[in-house]
XYZ file of C-alpha atoms in Angstrom:
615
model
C 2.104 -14.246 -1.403
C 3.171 -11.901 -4.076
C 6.729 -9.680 -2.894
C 6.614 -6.166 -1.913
C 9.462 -3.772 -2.308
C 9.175 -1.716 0.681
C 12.627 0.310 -0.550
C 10.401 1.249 -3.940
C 7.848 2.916 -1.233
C 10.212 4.089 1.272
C 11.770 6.582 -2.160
C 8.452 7.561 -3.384
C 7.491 8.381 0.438
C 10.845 10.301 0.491
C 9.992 12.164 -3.009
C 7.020 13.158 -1.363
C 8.231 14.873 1.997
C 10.610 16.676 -0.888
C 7.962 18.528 -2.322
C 6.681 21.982 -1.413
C 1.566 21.757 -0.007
C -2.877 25.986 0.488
C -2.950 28.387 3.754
C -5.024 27.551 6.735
C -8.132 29.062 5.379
C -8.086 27.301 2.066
C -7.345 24.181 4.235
C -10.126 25.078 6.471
C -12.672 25.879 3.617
C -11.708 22.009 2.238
C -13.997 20.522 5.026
C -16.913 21.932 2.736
C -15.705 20.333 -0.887
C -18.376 17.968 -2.229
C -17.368 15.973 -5.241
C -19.503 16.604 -8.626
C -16.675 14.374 -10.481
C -18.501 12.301 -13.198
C -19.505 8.701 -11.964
C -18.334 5.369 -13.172
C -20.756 3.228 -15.541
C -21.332 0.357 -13.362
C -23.294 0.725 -10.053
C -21.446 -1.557 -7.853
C -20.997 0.063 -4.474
C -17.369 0.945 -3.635
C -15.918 -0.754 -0.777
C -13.979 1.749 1.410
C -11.922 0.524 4.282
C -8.958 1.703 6.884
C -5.791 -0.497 6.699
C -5.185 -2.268 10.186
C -4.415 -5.825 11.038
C -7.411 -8.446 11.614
C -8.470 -8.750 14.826
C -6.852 -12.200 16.374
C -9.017 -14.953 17.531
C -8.490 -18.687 18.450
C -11.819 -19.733 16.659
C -13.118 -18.720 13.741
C -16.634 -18.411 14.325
C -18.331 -16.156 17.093
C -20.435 -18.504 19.777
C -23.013 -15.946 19.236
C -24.144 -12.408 17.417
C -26.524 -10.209 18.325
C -27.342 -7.525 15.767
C -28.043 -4.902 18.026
C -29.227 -2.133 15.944
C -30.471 -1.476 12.568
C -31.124 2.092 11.619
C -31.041 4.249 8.402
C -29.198 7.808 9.640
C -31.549 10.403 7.657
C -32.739 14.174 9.577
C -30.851 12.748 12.566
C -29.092 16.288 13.482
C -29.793 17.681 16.855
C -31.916 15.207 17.718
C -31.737 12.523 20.205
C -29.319 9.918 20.065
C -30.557 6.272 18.714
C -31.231 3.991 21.131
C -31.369 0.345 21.324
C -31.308 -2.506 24.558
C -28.761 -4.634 24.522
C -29.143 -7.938 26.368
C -25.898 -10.424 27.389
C -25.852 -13.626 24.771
C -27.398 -16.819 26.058
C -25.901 -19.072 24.393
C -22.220 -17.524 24.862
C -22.033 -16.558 28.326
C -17.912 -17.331 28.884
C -16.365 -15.678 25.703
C -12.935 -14.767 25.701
C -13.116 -12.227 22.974
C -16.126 -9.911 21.825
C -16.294 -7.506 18.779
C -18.598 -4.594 17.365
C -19.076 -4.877 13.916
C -20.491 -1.466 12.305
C -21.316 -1.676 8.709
C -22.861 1.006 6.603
C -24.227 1.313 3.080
C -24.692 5.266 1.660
C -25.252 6.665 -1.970
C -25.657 10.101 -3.463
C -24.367 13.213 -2.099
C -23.152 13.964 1.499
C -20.842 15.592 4.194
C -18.342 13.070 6.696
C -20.133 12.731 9.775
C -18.445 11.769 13.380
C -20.142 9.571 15.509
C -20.476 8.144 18.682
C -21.387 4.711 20.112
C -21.974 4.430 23.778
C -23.106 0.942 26.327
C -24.687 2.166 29.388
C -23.272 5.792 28.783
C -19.344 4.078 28.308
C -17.842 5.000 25.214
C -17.094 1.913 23.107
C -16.289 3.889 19.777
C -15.799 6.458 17.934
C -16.328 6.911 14.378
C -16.305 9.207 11.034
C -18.850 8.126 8.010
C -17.357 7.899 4.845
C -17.938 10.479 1.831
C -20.927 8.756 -1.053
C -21.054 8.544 -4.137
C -24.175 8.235 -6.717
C -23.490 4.705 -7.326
C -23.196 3.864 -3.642
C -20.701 2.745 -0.893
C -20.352 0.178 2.006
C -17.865 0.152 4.994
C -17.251 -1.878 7.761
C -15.559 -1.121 11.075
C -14.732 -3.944 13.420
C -13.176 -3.390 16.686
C -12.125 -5.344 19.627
C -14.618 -4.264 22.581
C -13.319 -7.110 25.180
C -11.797 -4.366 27.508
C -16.092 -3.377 28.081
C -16.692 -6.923 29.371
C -18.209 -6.171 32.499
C -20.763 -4.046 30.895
C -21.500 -6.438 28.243
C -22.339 -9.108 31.189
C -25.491 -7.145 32.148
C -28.480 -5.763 30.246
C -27.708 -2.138 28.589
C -28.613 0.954 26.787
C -26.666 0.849 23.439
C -26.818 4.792 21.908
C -25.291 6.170 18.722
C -25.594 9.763 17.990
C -24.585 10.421 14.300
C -25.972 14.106 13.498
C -26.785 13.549 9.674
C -28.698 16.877 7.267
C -30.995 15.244 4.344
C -32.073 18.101 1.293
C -32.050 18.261 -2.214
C -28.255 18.814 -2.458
C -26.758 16.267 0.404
C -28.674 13.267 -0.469
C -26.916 10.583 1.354
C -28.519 8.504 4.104
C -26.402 6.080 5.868
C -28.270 2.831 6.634
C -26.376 1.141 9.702
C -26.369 -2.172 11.190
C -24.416 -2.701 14.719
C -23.354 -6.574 15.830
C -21.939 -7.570 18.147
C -19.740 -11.152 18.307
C -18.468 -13.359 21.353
C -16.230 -15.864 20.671
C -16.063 -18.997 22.993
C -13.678 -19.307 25.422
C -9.810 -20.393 24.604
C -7.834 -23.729 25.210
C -6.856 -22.062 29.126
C -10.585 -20.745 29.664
C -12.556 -17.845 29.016
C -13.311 -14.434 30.497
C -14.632 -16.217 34.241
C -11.261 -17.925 34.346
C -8.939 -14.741 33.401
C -10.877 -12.981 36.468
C -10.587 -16.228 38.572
C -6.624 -16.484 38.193
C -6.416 -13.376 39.581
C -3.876 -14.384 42.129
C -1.403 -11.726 42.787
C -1.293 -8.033 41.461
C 0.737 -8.690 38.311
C -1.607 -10.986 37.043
C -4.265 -8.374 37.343
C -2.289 -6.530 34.827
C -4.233 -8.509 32.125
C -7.618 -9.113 33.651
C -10.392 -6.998 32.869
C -12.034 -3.938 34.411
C -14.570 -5.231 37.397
C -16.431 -1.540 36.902
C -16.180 0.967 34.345
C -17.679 4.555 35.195
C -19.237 6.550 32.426
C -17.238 9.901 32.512
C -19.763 11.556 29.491
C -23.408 13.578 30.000
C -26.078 11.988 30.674
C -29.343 11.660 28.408
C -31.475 13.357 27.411
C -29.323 14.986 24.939
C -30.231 15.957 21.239
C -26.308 15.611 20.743
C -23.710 12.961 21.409
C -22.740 12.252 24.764
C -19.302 13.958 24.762
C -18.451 17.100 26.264
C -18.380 19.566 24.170
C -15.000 22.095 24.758
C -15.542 25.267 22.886
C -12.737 27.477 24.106
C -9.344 27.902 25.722
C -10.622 28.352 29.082
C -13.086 26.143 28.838
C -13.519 23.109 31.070
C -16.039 20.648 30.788
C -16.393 17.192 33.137
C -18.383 15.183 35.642
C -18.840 14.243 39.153
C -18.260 10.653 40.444
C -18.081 8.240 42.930
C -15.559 5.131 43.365
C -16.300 2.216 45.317
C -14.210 1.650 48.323
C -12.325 -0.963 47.730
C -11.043 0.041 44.563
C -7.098 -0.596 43.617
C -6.166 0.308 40.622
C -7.953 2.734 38.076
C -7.318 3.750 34.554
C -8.854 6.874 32.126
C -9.594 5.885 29.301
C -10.314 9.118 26.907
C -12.104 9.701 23.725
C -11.222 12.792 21.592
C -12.067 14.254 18.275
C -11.393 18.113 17.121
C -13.497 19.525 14.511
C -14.926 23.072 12.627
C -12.182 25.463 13.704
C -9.771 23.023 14.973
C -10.591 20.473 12.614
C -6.811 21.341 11.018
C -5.641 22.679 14.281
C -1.765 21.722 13.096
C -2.416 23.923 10.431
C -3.754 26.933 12.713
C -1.037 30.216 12.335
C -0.441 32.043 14.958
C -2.960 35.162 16.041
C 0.103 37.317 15.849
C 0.152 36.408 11.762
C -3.613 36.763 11.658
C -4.046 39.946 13.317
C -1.026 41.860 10.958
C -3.060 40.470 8.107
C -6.421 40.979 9.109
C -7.375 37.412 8.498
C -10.245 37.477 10.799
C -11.921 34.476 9.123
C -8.719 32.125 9.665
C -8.881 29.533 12.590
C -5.712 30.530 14.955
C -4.512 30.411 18.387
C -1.613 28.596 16.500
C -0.727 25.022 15.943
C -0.217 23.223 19.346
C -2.967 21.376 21.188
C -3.366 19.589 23.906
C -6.171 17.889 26.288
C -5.771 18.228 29.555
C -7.258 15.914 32.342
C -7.868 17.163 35.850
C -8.728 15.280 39.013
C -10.425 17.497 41.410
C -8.811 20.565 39.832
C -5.486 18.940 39.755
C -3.456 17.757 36.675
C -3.269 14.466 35.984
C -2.634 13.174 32.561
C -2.722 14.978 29.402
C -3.509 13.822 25.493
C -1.199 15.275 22.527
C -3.633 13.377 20.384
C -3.037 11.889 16.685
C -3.825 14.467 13.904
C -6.479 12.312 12.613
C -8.028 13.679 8.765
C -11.791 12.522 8.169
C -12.906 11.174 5.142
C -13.666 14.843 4.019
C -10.427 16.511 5.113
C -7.692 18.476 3.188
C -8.287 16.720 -0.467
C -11.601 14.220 -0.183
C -10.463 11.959 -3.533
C -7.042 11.083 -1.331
C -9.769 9.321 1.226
C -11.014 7.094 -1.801
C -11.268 4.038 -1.047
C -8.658 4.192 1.463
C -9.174 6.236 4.083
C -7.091 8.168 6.623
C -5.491 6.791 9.649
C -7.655 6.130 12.661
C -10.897 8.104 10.579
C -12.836 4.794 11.376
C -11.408 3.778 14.173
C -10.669 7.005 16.305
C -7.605 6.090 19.005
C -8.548 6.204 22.952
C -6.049 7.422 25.387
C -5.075 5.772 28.239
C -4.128 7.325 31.942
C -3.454 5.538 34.676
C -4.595 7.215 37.508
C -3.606 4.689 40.437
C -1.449 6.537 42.481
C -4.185 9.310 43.078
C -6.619 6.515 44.016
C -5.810 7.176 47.857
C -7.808 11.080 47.409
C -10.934 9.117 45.833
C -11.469 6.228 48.102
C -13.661 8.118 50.610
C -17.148 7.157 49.047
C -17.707 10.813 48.385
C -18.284 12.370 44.772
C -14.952 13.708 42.688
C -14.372 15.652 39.678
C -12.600 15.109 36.179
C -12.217 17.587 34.000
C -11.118 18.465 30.049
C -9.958 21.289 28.703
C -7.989 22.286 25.560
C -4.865 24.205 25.694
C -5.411 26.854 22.984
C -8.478 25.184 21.904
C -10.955 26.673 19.386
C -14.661 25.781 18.915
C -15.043 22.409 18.729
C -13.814 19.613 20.808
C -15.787 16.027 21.308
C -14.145 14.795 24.625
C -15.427 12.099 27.039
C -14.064 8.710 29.265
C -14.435 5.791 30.553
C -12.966 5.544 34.097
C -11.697 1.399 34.144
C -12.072 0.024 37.771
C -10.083 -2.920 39.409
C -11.905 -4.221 42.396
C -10.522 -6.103 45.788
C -12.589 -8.889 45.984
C -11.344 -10.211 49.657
C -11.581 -6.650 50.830
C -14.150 -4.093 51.468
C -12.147 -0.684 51.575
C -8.690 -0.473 50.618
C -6.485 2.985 51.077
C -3.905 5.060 49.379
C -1.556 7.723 49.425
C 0.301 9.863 46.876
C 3.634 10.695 47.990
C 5.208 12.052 44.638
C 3.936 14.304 41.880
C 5.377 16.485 39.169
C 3.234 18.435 37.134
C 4.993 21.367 35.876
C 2.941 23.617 33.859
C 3.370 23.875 30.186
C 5.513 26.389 28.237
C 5.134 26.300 24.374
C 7.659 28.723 22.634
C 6.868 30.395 19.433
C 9.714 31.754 17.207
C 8.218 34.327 13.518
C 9.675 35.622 10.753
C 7.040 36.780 8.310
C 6.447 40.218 6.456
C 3.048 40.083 5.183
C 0.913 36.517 3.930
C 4.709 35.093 4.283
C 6.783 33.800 7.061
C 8.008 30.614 8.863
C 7.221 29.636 12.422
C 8.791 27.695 14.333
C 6.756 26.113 17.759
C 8.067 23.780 20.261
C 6.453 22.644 23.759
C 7.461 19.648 25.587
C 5.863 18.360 29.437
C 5.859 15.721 32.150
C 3.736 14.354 34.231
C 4.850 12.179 37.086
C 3.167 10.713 39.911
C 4.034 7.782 42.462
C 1.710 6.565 45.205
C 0.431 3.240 47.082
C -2.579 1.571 47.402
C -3.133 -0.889 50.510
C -5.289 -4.022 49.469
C -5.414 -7.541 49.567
C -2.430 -8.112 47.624
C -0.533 -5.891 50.182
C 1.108 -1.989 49.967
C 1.520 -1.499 46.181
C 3.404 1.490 45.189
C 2.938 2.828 41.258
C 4.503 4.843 39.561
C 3.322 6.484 36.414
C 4.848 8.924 34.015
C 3.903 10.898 30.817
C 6.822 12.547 28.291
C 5.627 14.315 25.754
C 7.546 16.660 22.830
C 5.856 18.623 20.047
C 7.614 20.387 16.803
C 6.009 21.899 14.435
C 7.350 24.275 11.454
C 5.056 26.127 9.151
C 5.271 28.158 6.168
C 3.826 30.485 4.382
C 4.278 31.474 0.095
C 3.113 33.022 -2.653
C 1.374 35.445 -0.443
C -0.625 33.196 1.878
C -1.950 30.497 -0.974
C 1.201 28.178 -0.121
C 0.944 26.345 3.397
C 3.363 23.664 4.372
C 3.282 22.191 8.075
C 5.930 19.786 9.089
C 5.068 18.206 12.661
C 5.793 15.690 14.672
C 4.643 14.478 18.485
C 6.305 12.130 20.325
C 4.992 10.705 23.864
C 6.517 7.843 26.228
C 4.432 6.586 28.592
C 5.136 4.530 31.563
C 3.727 2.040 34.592
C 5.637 0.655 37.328
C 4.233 -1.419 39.707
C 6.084 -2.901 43.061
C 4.785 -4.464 45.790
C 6.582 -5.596 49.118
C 6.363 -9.406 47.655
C 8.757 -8.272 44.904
C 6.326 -8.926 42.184
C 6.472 -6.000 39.788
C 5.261 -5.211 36.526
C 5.831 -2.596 34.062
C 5.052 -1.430 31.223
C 6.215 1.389 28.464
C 5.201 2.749 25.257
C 6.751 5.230 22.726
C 4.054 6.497 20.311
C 5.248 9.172 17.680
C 3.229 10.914 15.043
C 4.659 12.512 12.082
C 2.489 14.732 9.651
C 4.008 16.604 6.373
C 1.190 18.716 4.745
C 1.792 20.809 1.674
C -1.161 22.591 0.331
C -1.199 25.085 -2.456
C -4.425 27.291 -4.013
C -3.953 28.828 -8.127
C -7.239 30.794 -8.676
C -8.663 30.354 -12.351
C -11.565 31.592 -14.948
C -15.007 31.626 -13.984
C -14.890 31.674 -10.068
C -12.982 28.135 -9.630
C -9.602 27.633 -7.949
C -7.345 24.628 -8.656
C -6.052 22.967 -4.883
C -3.176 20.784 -5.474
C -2.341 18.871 -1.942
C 0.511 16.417 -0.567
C 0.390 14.574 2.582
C 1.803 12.353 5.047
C 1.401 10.984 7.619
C 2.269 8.661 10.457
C 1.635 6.225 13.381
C 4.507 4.740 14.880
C 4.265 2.759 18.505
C 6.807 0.961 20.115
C 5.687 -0.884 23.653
C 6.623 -3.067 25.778
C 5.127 -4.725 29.129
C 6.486 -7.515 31.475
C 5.941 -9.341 34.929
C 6.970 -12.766 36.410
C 4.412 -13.947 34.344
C 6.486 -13.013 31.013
C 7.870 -10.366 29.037
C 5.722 -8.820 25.666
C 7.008 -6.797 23.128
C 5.212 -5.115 19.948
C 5.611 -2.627 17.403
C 3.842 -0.868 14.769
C 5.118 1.212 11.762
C 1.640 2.750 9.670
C 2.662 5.754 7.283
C 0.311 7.018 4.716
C 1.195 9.251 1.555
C -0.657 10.636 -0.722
C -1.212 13.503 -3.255
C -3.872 15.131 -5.487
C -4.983 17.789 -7.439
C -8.569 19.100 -7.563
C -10.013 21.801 -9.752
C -13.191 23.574 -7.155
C -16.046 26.056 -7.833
C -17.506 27.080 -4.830
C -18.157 24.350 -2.374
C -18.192 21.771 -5.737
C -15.076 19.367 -6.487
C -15.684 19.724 -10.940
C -13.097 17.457 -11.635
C -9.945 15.619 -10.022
C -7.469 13.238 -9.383
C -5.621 11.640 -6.068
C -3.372 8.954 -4.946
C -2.490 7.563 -1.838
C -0.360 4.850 -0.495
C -0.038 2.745 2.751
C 2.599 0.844 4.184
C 1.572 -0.739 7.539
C 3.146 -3.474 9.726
C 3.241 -4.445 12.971
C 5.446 -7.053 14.875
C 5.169 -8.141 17.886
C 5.858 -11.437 20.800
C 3.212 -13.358 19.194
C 3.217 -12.427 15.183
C 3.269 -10.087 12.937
C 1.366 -8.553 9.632
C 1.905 -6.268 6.859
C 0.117 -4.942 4.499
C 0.672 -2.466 1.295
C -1.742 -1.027 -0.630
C -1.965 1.966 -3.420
C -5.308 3.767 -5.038
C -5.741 5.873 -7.492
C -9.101 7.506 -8.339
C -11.314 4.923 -6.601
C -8.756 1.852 -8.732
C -6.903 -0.430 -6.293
C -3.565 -0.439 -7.592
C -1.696 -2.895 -5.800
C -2.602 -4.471 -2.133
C 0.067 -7.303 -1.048
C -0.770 -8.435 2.722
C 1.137 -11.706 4.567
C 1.713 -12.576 8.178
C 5.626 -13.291 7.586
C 7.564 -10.099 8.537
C 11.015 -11.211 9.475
C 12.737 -12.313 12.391
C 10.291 -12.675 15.235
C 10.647 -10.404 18.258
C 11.500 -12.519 21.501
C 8.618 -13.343 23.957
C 10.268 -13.768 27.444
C 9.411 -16.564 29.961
C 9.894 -15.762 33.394
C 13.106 -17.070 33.128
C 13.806 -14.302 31.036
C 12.295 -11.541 32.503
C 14.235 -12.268 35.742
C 17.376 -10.816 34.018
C 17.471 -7.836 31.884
C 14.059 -7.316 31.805
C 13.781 -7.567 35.754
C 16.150 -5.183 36.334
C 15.584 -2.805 33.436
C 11.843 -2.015 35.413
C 13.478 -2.007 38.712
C 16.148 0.182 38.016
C 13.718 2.263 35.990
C 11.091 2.467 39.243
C 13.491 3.156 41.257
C 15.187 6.298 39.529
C 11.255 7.519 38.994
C 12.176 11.116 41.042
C 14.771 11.386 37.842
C 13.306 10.022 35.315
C 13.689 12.098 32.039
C 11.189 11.717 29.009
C 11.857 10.608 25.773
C 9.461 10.915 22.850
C 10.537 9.893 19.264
């Protein structure tokens, strides 16, 4: 395995976040380059792919793949979503791990496309296409799906809506095949026997969903099956109904932001915009956040990862490597246990989304993760603490015309304790939700010059008690940092040179634990890169870009690294290994009846005080 000097990144990433980066509406109009950069002589299809760490199994060959879906994505905008049946495997009815495999082939000329795949309504992913080229490209997304498991047990409705235009100009048609692969069970059994152990309420923990509720519309569509959020006040959602012996329940939400919110970091303020008459600049400012209601009532909130798509801010920086999460979109996770008691009455409920200074548009649906009680048929519940204390952002200007800083800050907490009576006895949870936000912009060389300097931090926490003294917890700290310097030089002949920097960041540090054992992981996954690109009209004429990626992630059970560098399409270096150091300690029960033990109880039982932290 060849060595990796992580200091020689760590000083180029730092030379990098030295530099000055085009205003918002440059940055905006970049979502509309399309590359007319001379092609290479061979026609081998490029290979593009996101950096992340393989997917773990304990064999190396699926029991059984179904290739769901084959379709080639053409005049597919506004129309219905694809649809295909999915039936369970045969042959591979106990798996203990399943995974959808998307892989794509595209060539010519063509815009980055999001898209949706849904099972029975449930969102299992969500995408963005990558950017062609004449001589053709291939991608492949694979992504671990076992959380779904108890909709992949039954027969299905499998839809993808990926909105595609086809003329003489954007060429590209993206031919798609969907699989899906089970893996047999492992050495202590499969998925029957994780559901069969399910003892006491710790252990539940790390079983699987019984039900999962489709929070998303409802076919027929000729969109995707999000909601789509178009404004500020705007507040989109669905009615449902719980069964009645539910006990624990989990959101799991989907989001993507795009047109005028696509670079919503980047947004200025509307007091900039209006004393400049930039009516054609996205604004409302640079903070966003989703905002999840229950029956009209706050519960959970995303401050969601500034994800760039494969067409964002400088398109040859997404070449072959391609932005964080632009594949792979991140879900966000609420638990919403302690306000199961106000849902358990068999009567229909709301949840709802909205976007705090959202502009037009926001993709946002969920997937509402149900634990049943088999040995009862109605459990009940009560909330007994909540904190939800409406948001204040601050804004701080100083500009005098196209140039200024601002400064924006918001922080928030949600916290919420309640108990839920089942077969496992009175269980009292306690969940809570920290977030921070920074973000400094400025403005030079009378608007051309944008640099945004942000960073979101969130800590999220579950604490679980029950009379028997079994408890489990869990916490994670998730921060994202983003440095974006952009700068526009007009030239002859109605072209503009756009020279761009970037960075950016996604940092997690978690941690969960029970009687059962203590489990710790981290992950460290920072992205630079920089280009310049010389544009007439819509048209990248000629180019270059860089980017670099240092990713790694430790954890209980192993660890994996990988660095890799591009330039112009060219791999430049790409060192991976599975040796990262000293290994993180995995705690036996033994263990987690000290520090860790007390560290959750102590933690639970300070919950009325408990302060967030987001870094």
């Amino acid at each position: 395995m060849a060595t990796f000097s992580l200091m020689a990144l760590v000083s180029f990433l730092m030379f990098l976040l030295t530099q000055p980066l085009s205003s918002n509406a440059n940055l905006y109009k970049t979502s509309l380059f399309r590359s007319k950069l001379p092609e290479p002589i061979h026609d081998a299809p490029t290979v593009y792919f996101e950096v992340t760490k393989d997917i773990q199994t304990h064999h190396k060959k699926p029991c059984s793949s179904l290739l769901v879906l084959q379709h080639d994505f053409g005049q597919t905008y506004g129309k219905p979503p694809v649809t295909a049946s999915y039936n369970p495997p045969k042959t591979c009815s106990n798996w203990s791990k399943v995974v959808l495999e998307w892989t794509s082939t595209c060539k010519g000329r063509q815009f980055d496309r999001i898209f949706g795949v849904w099972l029975g309504g449930v969102e299992i992913l969500r995408s963005c296409t990558a950017e062609p080229r004449a001589t053709g490209i291939i991608w492949t997304v694979k992504k671990d799906i076992t959380r779904y498991s108890s909709l992949l047990k039954q027969p299905n409705n499998l839809s993808i809506y990926l909105g595609n235009l086809v003329d003489n100009t954007y060429t590209g048609i993206y031919h798609a095949n969907v699989t899906i692969h089970f893996y047999p069970p492992e050495t202590h059994g499969g998925l029957d026997k994780i559901h069969s152990k399910r003892l006491n309420y710790a252990s539940s923990f790390d079983s699987l969903a019984d039900l999962i509720l489709p929070i998303s519309r409802s076919p027929p569509l000729n969109d995707g099956l999000w909601f789509l959020v178009e404004n500020s006040t705007d507040v989109q959602g669905k009615e449902f109904k719980i069964p009645p012996n539910a006990y624990r329940a989990v959101l799991e939400v989907y989001v993507s932001f795009h047109s005028s919110d696509e670079f919503w970091y980047g947004n200025p303020p509307n007091n900039y915009i209006e004393a400049n008459n930039l009516t054609a600049t996205p604004g409302n400012g640079p903070f966003r956040e989703v905002v999840v209601s229950l029956d009209g009532r706050v519960v959970g909130a995303v401050w969601p990862f500034t994800v760039v798509y494969t067409g964002g801010v400088n398109p040859l920086l997404w070449r072959p490597i391609t932005g964080i999460g632009s594949f792979d979109l991140p879900s966000y996770d609420i638990d919403i246990t302690p306000f199961l008691g106000s849902i358990l009455d068999e009567k229909y409920h709301s949840l709802g989304f909205g976007v705090t200074n959202g502009l037009s548009v926001w993709f946002i649906d969920a997937n509402l993760h149900l634990w049943l009680d088999s040995r009862s048929e109605k459990t009940k519940g009560k909330l007994f603490k909540y904190k939800a204390p409406a948001i204040k952002p601050t804004l701080v200007s100083d500009f005098k015309g196209l140039n200024g800083v601002f400064w924006t800050n918001a922080d928030r907490y949600i916290d919420s304790t309640g108990w839920v009576k089942s077969s496992y006895g009175k269980i009292t949870t306690h969940v809570f939700h920290g977030f921070t936000y920074m973000n400094e912009m400025v403005f030079g060389k009378n608007g051309s010059m944008q640099i945004v300097n942000q960073k979101i931090g969130n800590n999220y926490g579950v604490y679980a008690m029950v009379p028997s003294a079994n408890i489990y917890y869990m916490q994670s700290f998730r921060s994202f940092p983003l440095y974006l310097y952009t700068d526009t030089v007009d030239q002859d002949n109605d072209t503009y040179s756009f020279v761009s920097n970037i960075s950016l960041g996604f940092n997690t540090d978690s941690f969960k634990g029970a009687r059962f054992g203590f489990f710790v992981e981290y992950l460290r996954n920072l992205q630079e890169g920089e280009g310049k690109m010389l544009v007439k009209g819509n048209l990248v004429t000629s180019g270059i870009a860089s980017t670099e990626q240092a990713y790694k992630y430790d954890s209980s059970e192993g660890c994996y690294f990988r660095t890799v560098g591009s330039k112009n399409y060219t791999i430049l270096f790409d060192q991976s290994g599975n040796i990262c150091g000293k290994k993180l300690p995995s705690y036996s029960a033994v263990g987690f009846g000290s520090m860790p033990y007390h560290l959750a109880r102590r933690a639970f039982l300070a919950s009325h005080s408990h302060s967030p932290h987001g870094d």
